[in-house]
mmCIF file of C-alpha atoms in Angstrom:
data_model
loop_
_atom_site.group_PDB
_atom_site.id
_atom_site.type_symbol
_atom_site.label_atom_id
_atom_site.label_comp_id
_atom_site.label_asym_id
_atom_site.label_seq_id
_atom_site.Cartn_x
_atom_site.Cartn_y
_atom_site.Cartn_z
ATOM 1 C CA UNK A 9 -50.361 -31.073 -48.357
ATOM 2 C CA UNK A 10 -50.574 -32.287 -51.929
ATOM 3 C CA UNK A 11 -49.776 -29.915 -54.498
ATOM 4 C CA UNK A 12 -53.075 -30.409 -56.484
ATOM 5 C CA UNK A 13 -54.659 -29.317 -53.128
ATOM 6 C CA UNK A 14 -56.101 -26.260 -53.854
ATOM 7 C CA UNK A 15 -54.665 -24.239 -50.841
ATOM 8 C CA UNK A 16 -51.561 -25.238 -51.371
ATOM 9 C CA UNK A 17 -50.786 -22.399 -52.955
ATOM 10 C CA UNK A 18 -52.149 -19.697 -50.136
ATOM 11 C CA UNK A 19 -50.329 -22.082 -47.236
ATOM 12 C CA UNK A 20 -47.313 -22.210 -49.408
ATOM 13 C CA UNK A 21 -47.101 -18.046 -49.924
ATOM 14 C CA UNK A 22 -48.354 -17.844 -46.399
ATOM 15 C CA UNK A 23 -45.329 -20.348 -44.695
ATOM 16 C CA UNK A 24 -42.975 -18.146 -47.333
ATOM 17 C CA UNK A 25 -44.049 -14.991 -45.807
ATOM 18 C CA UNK A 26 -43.453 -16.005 -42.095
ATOM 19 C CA UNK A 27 -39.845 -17.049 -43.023
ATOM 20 C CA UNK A 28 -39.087 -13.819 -43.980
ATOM 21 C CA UNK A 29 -40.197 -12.455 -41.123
ATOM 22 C CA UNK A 30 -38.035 -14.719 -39.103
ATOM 23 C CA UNK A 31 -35.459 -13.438 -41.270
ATOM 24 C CA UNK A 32 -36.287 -9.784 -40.400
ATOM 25 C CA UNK A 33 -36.558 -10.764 -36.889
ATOM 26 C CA UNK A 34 -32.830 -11.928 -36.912
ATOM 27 C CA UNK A 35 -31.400 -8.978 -38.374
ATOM 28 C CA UNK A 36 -33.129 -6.658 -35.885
ATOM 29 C CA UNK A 37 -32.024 -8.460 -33.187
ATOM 30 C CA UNK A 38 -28.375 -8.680 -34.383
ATOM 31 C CA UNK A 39 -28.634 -5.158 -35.022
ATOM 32 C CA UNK A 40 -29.870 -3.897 -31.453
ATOM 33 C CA UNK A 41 -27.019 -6.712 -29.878
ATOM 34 C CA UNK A 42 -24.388 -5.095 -31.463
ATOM 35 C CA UNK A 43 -25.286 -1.578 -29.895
ATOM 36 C CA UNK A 44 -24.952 0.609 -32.619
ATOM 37 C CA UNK A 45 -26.543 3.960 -30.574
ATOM 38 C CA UNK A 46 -26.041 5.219 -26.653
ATOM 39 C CA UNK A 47 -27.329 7.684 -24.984
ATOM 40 C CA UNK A 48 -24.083 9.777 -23.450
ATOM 41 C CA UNK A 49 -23.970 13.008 -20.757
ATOM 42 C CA UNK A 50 -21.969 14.658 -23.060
ATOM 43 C CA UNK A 51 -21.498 18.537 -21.707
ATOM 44 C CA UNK A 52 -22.708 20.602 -18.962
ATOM 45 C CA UNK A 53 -25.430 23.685 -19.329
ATOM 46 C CA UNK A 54 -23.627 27.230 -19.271
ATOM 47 C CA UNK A 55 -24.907 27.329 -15.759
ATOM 48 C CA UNK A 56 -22.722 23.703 -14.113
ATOM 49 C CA UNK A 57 -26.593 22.796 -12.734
ATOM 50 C CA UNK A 58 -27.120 19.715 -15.424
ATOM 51 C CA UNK A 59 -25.851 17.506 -17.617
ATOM 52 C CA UNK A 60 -27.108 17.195 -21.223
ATOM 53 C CA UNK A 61 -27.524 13.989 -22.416
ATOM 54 C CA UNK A 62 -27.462 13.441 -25.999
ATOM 55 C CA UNK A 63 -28.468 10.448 -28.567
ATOM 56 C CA UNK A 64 -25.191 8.791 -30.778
ATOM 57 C CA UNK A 65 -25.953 6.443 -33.588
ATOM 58 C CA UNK A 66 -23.022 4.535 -34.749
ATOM 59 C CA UNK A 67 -24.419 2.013 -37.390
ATOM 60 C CA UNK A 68 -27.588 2.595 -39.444
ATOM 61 C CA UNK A 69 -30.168 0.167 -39.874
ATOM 62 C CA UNK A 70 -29.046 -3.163 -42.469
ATOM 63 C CA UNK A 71 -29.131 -1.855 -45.730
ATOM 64 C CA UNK A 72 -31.151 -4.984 -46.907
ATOM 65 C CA UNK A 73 -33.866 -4.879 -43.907
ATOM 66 C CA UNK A 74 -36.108 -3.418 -46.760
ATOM 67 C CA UNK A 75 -36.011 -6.145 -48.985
ATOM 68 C CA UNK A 76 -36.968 -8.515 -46.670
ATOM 69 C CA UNK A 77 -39.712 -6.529 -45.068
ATOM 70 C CA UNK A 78 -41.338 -6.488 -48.649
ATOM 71 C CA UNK A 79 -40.328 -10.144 -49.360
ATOM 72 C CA UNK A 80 -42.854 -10.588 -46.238
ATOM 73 C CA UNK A 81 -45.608 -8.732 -47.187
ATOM 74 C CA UNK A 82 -45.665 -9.614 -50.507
ATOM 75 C CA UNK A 83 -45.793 -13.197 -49.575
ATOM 76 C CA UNK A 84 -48.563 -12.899 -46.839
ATOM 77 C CA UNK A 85 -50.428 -10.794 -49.680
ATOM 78 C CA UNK A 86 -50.402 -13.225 -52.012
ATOM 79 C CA UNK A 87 -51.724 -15.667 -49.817
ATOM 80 C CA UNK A 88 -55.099 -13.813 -49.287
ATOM 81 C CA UNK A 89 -55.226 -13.678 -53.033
ATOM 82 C CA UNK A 90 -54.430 -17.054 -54.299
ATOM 83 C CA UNK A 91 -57.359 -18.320 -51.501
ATOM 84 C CA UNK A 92 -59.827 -15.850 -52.968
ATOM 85 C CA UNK A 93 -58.971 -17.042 -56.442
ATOM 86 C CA UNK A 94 -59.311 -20.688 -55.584
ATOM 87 C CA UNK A 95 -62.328 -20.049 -53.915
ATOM 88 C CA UNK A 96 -63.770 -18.288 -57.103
ATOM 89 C CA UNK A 97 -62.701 -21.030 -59.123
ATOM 90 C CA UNK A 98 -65.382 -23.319 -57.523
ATOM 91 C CA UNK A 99 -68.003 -21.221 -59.003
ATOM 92 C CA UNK A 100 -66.461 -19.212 -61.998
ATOM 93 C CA UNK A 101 -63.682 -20.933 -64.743
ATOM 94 C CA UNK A 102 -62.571 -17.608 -65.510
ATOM 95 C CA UNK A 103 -60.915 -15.665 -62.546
ATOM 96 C CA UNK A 104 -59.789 -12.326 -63.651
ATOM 97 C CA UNK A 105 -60.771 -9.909 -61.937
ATOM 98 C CA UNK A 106 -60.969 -11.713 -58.601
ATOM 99 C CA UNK A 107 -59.107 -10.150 -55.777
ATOM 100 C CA UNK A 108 -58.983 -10.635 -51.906
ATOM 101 C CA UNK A 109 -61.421 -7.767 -50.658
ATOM 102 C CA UNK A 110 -60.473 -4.745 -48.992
ATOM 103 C CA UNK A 111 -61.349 -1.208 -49.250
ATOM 104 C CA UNK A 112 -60.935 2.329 -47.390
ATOM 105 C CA UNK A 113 -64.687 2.261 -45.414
ATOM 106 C CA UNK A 114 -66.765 -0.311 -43.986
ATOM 107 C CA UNK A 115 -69.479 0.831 -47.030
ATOM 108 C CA UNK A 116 -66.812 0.596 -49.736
ATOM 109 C CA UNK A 117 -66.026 -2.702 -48.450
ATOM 110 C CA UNK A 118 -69.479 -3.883 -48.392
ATOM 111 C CA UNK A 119 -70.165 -3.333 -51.944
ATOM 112 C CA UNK A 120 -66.977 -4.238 -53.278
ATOM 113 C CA UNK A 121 -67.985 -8.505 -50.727
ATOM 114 C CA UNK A 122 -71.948 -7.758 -52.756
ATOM 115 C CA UNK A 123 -70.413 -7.003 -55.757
ATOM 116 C CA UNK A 124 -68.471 -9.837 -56.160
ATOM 117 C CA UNK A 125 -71.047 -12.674 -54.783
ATOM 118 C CA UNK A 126 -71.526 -14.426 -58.014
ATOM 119 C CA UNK A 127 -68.077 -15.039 -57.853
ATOM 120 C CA UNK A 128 -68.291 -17.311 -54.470
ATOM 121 C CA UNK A 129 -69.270 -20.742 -53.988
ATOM 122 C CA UNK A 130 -71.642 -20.016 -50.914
ATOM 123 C CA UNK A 131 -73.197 -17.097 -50.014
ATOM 124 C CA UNK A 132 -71.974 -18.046 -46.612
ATOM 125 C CA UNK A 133 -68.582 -16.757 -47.658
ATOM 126 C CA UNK A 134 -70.129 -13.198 -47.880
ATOM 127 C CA UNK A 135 -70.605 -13.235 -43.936
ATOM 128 C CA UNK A 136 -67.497 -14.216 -43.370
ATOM 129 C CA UNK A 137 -65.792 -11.165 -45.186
ATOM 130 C CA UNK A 138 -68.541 -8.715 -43.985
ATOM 131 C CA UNK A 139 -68.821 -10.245 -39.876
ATOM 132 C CA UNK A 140 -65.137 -11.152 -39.258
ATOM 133 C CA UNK A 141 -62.625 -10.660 -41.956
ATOM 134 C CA UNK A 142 -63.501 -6.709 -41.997
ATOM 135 C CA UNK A 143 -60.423 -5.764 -44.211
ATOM 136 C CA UNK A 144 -60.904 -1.977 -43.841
ATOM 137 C CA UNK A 145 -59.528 0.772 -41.728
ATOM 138 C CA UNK A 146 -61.233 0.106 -38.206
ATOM 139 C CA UNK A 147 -62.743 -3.372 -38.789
ATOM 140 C CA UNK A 148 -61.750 -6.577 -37.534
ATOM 141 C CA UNK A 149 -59.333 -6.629 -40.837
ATOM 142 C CA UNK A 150 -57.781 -3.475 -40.410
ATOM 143 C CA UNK A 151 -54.264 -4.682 -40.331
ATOM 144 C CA UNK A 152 -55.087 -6.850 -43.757
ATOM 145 C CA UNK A 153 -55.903 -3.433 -44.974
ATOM 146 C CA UNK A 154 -52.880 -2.564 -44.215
ATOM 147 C CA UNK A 155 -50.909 -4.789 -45.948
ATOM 148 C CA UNK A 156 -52.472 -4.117 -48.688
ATOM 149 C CA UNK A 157 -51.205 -0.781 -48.752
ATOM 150 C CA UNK A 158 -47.537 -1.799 -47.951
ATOM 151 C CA UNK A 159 -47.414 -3.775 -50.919
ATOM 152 C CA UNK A 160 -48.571 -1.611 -53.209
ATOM 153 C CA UNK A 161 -46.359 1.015 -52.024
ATOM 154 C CA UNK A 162 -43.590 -1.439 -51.816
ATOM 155 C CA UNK A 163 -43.720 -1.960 -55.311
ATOM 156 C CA UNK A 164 -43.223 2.071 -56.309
ATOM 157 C CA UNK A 165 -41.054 2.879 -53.050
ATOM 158 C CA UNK A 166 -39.126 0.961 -50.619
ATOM 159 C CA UNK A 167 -40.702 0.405 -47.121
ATOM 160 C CA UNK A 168 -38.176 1.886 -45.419
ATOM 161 C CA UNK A 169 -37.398 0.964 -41.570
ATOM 162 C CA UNK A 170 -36.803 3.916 -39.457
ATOM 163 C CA UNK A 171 -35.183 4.323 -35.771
ATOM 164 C CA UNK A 172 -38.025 6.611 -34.333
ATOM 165 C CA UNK A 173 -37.554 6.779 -30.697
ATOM 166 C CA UNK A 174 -35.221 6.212 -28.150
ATOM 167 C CA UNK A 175 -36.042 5.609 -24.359
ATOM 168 C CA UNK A 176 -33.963 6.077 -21.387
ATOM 169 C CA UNK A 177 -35.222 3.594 -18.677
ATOM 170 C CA UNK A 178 -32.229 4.517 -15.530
ATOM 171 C CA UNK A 179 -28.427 6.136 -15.947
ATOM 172 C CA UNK A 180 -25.682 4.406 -14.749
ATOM 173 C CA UNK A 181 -22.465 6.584 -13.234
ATOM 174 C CA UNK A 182 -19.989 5.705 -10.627
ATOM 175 C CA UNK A 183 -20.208 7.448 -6.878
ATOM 176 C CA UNK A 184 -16.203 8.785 -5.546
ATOM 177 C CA UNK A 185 -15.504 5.144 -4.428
ATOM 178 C CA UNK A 186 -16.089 4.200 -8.004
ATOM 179 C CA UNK A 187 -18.940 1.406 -7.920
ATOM 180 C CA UNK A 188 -21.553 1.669 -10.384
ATOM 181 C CA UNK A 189 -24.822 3.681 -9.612
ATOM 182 C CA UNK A 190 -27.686 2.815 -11.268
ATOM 183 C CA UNK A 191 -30.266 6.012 -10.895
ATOM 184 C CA UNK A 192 -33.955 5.188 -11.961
ATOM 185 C CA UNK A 193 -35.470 8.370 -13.558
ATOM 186 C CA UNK A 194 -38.896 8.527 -15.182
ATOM 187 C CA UNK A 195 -38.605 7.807 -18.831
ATOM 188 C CA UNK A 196 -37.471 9.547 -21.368
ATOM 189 C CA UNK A 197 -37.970 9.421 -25.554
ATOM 190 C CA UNK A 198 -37.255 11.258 -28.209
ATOM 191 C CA UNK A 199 -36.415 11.040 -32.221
ATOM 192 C CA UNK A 200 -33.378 8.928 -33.106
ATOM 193 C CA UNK A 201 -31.117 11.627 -34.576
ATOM 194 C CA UNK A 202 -27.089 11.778 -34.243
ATOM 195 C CA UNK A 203 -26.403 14.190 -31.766
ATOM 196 C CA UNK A 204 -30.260 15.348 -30.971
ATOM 197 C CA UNK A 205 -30.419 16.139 -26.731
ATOM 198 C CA UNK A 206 -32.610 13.737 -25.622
ATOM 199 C CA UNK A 207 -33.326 15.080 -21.961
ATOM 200 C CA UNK A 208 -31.552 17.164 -19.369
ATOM 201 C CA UNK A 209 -30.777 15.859 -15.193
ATOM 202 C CA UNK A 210 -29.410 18.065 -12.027
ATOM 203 C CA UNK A 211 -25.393 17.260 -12.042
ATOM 204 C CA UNK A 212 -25.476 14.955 -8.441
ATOM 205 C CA UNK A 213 -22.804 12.970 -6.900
ATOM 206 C CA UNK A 214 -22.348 9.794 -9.565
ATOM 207 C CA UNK A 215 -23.030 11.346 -12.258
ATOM 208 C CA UNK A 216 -20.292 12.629 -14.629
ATOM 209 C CA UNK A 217 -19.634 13.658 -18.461
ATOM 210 C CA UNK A 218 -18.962 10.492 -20.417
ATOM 211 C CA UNK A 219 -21.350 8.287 -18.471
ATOM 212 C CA UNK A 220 -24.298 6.270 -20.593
ATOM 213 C CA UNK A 221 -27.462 5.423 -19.921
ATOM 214 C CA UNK A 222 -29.797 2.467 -20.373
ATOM 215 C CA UNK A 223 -31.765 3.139 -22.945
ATOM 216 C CA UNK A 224 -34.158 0.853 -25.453
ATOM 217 C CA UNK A 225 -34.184 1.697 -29.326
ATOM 218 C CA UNK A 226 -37.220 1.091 -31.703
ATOM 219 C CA UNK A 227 -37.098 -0.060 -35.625
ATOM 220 C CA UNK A 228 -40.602 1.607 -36.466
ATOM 221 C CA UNK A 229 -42.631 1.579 -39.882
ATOM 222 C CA UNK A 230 -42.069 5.440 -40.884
ATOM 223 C CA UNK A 231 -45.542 7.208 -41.841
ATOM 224 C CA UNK A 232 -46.704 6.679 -45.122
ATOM 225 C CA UNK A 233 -49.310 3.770 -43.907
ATOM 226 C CA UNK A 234 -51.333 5.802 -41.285
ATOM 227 C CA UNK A 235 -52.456 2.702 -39.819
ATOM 228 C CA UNK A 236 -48.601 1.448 -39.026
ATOM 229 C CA UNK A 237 -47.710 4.983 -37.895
ATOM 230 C CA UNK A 238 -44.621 4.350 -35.570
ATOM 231 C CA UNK A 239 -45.680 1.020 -35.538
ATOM 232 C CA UNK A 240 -42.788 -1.432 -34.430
ATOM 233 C CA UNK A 241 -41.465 -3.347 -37.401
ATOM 234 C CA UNK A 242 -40.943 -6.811 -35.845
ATOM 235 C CA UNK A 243 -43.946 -7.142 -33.914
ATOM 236 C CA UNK A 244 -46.415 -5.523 -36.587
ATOM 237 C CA UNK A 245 -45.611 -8.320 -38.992
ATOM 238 C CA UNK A 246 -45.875 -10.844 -36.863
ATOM 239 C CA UNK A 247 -49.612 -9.574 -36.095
ATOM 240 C CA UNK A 248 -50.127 -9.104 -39.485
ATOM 241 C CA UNK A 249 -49.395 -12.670 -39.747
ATOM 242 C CA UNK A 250 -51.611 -13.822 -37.127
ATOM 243 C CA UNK A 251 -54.128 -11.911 -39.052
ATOM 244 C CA UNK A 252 -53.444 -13.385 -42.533
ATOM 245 C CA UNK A 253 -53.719 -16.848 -41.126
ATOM 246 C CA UNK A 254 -57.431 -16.114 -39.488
ATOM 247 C CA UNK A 255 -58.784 -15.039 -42.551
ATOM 248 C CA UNK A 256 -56.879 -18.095 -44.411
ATOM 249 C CA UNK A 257 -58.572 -20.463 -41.537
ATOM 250 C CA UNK A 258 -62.169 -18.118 -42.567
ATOM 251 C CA UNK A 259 -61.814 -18.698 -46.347
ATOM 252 C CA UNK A 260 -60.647 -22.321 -46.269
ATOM 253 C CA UNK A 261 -64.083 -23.836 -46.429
ATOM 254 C CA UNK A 262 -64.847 -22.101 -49.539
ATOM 255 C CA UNK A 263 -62.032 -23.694 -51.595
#
């Protein structure tokens, strides 16, 4: 794409943005290779009858994960306003004032799309924001609307990753012959917390203090953006992405 093309700058920031989440993608998944928690039976209740299994983290969560999770958003954000800008630019010289759309209600968001129509090069472009793009919580757009929010908190706080839940999916322990038994058991979550119990089971033949169990960690936004509540990090950013690029594919025709 030539650089006078005037979405170069939206697909550049947009391209940027996915990189970085490639980038976050990586470290999570070196992260969870390298085991850094288990779930252990670590003790017995007073009465012998179970065995209390408890949560161990042994490595925290990168120290730089942050910075790239806000190197993402910021990216994808900027993409949504450089192609409202350039789109702007085909009607007004001056764009100051112009921003991508996106409010906290369907009515805010309505005005704010009527507000600005003297600012757009088709009226078209005002269905597109109000019928599809829908950047408020519960449109089409809600997950725009979220970003949004992540990168203006990103630039007063850090968006900090957070291990939220753990889930036991079967316990391994090893019968009097010693082979491995592998006991399904409905699952289990909890918090991630050092040394938090995470569930209780009846003490049975292959199953001994000391033995793990299969269990799945998740990287989670933490709560500050309601919408992203628990959300999982890798997997939220990569639909975020998905959603940048339709509204990028909406809003093309207008630049």
């Amino acid at each position: 794409m030539p650089e006078d093309d005037a979405f170069f700058g939206p697909a550049l920031k947009y391209h940027r943005g996915c990189e970085h989440i490639r980038d976050t993608t990586f470290t999570v998944n070196s992260y969870l290779a390298r085991k850094p928690y288990s779930v252990t039976a670590e003790r017995k209740t007073k009465s012998g009858k179970q065995l209390v299994w408890v949560t161990r983290v042994k490595e925290a969560i990168p120290k730089f994960l942050p910075g790239i999770i806000g190197d993402a958003i910021h990216n994808l954000w900027d993409s949504l306003e450089l192609v409202t800008t350039a789109a702007a630019r085909k009607t007004v010289r001056n764009d100051r004032d112009v921003h991508f759309p996106t409010r906290g209600s369907k009515q805010r968001f309505e005005c704010a799309v009527d507000e600005g129509f003297k600012k757009w090069p088709s009226p078209g472009i005002v269905g597109v924001f109000k019928t599809m793009i829908q950047a408020y919580p519960r449109g089409n757009g809600y997950l725009l609307r979220a970003l949004h929010d992540l990168a203006i908190q990103d630039k007063h706080r850090l968006i900090t990753p957070i291990l939220s839940t753990v889930e036991i999916q079967a316990i391994v322990g090893y019968n009097k012959g010693g082979n491995q038994v592998i006991l399904g058991m409905p699952v289990q979550r909890g918090p991630v917390k050092d040394g938090a119990e995470l569930t209780r089971t009846p003490t049975i033949d292959g199953l001994e203090i000391g033995d793990n169990a299969y269990a799945a960690l998740t990287i989670s936004f933490d709560q500050s953006v309601p919408a992203l509540k628990e959300g999982k990090i890798v997997a939220t950013l990569i639909q975020i992405a998905y959603d940048v690029q339709a509204a990028l594919d909406l809003l093309r025709p207008y630049v």
